[in-house]
Tab-separated table of C-alpha atoms in Angstrom:
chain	number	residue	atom	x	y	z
R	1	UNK	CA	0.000	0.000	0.000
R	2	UNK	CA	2.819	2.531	-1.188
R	3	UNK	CA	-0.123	5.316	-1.079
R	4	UNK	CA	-1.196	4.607	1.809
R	5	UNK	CA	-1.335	7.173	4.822
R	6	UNK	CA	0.063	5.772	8.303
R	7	UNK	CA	-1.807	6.788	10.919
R	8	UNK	CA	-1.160	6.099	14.552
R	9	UNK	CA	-4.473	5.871	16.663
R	10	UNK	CA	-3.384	8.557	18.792
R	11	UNK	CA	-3.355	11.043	16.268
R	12	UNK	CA	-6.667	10.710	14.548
R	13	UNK	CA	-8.241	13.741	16.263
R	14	UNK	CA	-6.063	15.965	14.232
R	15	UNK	CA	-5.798	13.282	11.141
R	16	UNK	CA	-9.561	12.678	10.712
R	17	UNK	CA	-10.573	15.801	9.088
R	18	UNK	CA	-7.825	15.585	6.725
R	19	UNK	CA	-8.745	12.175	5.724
R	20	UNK	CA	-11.460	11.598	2.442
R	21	UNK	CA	-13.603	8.653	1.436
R	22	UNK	CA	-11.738	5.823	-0.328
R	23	UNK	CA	-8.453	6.680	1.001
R	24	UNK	CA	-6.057	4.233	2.014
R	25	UNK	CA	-4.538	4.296	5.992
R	26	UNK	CA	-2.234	1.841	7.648
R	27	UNK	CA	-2.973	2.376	10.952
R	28	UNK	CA	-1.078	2.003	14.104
R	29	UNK	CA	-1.378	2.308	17.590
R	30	UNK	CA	-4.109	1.659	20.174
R	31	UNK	CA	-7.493	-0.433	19.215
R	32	UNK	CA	-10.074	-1.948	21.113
R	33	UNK	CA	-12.604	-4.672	20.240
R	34	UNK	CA	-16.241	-4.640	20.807
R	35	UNK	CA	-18.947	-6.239	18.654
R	36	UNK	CA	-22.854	-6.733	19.745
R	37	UNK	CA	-22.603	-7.959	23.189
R	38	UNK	CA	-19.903	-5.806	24.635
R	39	UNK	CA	-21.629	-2.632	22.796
R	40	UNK	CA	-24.938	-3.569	24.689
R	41	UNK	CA	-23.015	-3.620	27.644
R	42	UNK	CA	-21.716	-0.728	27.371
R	43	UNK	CA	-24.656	1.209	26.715
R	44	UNK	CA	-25.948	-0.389	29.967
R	45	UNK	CA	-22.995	0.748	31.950
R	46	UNK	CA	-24.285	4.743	30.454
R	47	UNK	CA	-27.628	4.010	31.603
R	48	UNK	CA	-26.641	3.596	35.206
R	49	UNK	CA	-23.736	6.063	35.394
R	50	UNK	CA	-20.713	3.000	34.722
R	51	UNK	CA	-17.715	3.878	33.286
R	52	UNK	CA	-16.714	2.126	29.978
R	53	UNK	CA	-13.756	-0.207	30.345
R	54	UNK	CA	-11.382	1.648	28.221
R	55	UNK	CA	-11.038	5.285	27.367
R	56	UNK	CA	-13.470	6.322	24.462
R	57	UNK	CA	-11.890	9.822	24.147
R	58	UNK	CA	-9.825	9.674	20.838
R	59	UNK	CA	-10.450	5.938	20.906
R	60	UNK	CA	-10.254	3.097	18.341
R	61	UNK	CA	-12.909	0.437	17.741
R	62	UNK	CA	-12.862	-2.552	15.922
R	63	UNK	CA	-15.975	-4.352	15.419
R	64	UNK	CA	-14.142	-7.714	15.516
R	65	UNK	CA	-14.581	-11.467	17.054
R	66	UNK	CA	-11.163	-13.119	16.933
R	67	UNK	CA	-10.330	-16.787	16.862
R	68	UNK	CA	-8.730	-18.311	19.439
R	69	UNK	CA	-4.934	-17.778	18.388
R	70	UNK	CA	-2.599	-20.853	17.662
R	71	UNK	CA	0.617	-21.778	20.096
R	72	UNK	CA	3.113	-18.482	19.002
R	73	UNK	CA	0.605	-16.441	17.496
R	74	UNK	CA	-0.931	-13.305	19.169
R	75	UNK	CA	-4.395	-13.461	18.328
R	76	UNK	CA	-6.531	-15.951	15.737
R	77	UNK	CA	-8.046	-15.236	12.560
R	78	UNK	CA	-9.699	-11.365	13.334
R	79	UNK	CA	-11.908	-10.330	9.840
R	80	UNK	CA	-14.307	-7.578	10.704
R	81	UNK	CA	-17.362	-8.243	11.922
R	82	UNK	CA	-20.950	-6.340	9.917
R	83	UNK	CA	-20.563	-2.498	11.152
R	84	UNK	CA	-24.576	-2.265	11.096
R	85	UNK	CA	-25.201	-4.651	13.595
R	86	UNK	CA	-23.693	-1.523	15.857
R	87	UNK	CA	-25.948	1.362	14.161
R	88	UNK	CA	-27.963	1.910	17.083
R	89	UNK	CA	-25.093	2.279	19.565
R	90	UNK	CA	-22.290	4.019	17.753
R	91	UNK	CA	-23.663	7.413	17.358
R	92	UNK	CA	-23.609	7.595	21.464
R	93	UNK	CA	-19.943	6.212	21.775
R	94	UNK	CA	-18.853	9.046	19.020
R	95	UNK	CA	-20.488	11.774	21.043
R	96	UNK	CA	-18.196	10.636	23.886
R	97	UNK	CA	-15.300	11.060	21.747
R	98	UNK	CA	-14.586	7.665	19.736
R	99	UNK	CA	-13.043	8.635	16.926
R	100	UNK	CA	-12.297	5.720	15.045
R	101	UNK	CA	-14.456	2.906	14.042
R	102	UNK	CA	-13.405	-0.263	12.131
R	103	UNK	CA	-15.791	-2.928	10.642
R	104	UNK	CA	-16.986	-3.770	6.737
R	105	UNK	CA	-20.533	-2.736	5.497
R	106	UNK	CA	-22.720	0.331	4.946
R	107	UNK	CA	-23.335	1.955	7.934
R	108	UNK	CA	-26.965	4.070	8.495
R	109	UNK	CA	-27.940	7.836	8.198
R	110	UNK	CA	-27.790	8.170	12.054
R	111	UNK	CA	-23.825	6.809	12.507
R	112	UNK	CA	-22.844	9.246	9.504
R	113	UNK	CA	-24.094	12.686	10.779
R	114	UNK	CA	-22.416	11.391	13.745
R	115	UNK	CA	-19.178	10.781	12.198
R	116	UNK	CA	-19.514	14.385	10.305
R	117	UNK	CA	-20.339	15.865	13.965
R	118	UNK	CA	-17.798	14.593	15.712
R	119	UNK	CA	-14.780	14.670	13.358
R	120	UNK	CA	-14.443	11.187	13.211
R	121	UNK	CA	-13.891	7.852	10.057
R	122	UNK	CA	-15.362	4.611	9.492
R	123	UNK	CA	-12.220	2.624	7.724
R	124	UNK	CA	-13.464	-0.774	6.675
R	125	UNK	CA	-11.096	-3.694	7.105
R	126	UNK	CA	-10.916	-6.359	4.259
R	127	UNK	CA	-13.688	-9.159	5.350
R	128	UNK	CA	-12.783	-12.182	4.251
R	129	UNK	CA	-9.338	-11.990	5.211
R	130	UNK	CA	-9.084	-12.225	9.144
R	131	UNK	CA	-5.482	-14.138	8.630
R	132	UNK	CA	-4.260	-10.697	7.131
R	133	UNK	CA	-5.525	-8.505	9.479
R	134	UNK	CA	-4.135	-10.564	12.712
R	135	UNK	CA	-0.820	-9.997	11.211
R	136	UNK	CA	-1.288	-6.422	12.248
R	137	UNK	CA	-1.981	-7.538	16.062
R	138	UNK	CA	1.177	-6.974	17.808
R	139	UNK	CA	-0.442	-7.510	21.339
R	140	UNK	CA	-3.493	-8.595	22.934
R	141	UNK	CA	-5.036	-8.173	26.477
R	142	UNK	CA	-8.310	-9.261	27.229
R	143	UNK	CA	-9.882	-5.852	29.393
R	144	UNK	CA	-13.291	-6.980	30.122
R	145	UNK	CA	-16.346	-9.320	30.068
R	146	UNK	CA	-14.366	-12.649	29.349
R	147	UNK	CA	-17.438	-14.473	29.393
R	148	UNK	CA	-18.454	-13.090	26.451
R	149	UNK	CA	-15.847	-15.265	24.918
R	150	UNK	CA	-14.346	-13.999	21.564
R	151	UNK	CA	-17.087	-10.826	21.745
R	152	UNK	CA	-15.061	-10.130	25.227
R	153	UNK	CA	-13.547	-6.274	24.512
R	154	UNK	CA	-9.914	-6.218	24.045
R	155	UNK	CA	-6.990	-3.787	23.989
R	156	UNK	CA	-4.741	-5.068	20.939
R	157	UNK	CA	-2.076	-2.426	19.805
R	158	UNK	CA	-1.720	-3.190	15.829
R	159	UNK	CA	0.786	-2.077	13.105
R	160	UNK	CA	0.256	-1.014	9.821
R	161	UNK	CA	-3.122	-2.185	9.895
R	162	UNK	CA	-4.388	-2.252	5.960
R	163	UNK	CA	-7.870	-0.152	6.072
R	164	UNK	CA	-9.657	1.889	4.037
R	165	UNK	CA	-11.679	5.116	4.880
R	166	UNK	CA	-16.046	4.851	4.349
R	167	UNK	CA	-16.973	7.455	6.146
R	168	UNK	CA	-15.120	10.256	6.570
R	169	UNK	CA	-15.501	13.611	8.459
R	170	UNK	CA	-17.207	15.809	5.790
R	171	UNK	CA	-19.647	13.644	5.090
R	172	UNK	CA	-17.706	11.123	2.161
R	173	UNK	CA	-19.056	7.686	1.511
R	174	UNK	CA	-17.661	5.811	-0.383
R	175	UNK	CA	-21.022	3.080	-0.729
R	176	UNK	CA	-21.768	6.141	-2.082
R	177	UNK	CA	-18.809	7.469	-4.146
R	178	UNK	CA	-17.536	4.432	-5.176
R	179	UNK	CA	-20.155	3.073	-7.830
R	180	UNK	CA	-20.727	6.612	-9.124
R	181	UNK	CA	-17.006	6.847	-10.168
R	182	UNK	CA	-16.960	3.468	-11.374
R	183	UNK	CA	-20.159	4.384	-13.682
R	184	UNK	CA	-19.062	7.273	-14.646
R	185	UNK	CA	-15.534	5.466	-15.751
R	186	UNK	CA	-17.047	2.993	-17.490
């Protein structure tokens, strides 16, 4: 990914808003996982005052289930997991200050003015591949919920993650974008 832009998670605050729809990023840094279960959890801790188990300020989530990983590895086969299934409680978790989200799939109207608002991206990761994308995963913790199994949220620090940008923070799709240009090449 020669034209790619490396990114480290700690730095997206300033980085987002110069990022655009169907650019490439190789992203470093700081990531934690949450799919269905753990974001229902967390939405529960809100409700009743509970902290979140990692800090959502500037934060990085991947929308990821992991494999158990093999003797020497770090972490299992880790595709992304379908963004949507998160619609309902991402716009929240950006208005706390997450401003990175990872996954594959369209997201809905609600999680883009969201993304806009808050200056943050949606950067899909490559479905289909989960052996490419654990090559990224340099460590793993497990952080909380264990008995949620591989939906338990971990803190995984990756580098040179290969993603590309969806959603972006002006309002760039590239669901949208991308067929238009490909039409209009044609």
């Amino acid at each position: 990914m020669a034209d790619a832009v490396r990114v480290n998670t700690e730095e997206m605050a300033q980085v987002a808003p110069t990022l655009r729809a169907g650019q490439r990023v190789l992203l470093s840094g700081v990531c934690y996982t949450s799919r269905d279960a753990a974001h229902k959890r967390m939405m529960e801790l809100l409700d009743t005052g509970g902290s979140l188990p990692f800090p959502v300020e500037g934060s990085a989530v991947y929308y990821v289930g992991p494999t158990p990983e093999r003797p020497g590895q770090v972490i299992g086969s880790a595709g992304p997991t379908t963004s949507g299934r998160m619609d309902a409680m991402s716009p929240r978790l950006l208005d706390l200050g997450n401003k990175i989200m990872i996954g594959k799939g369209k997201r809905d109207a609600a999680v883009k003015e969201a993304v806009v608002r808050n200056g943050a991206v949606y950067l899909a990761a490559l479905g289909g591949a989960g052996a490419l994308m654990a090559k990224s995963v340099e460590t793993l913790e497990v952080i909380a919920w264990p008995d949620l199994g591989c939906e338990a949220v971990r803190r995984l620090t990756v580098k040179d993650m290969p993603l590309t940008v969806i959603l972006d923070a002006h309002g760039g799709d590239l669901y949208q974008s991308g067929p238009a240009a490909y039409l209009e090449a044609k």
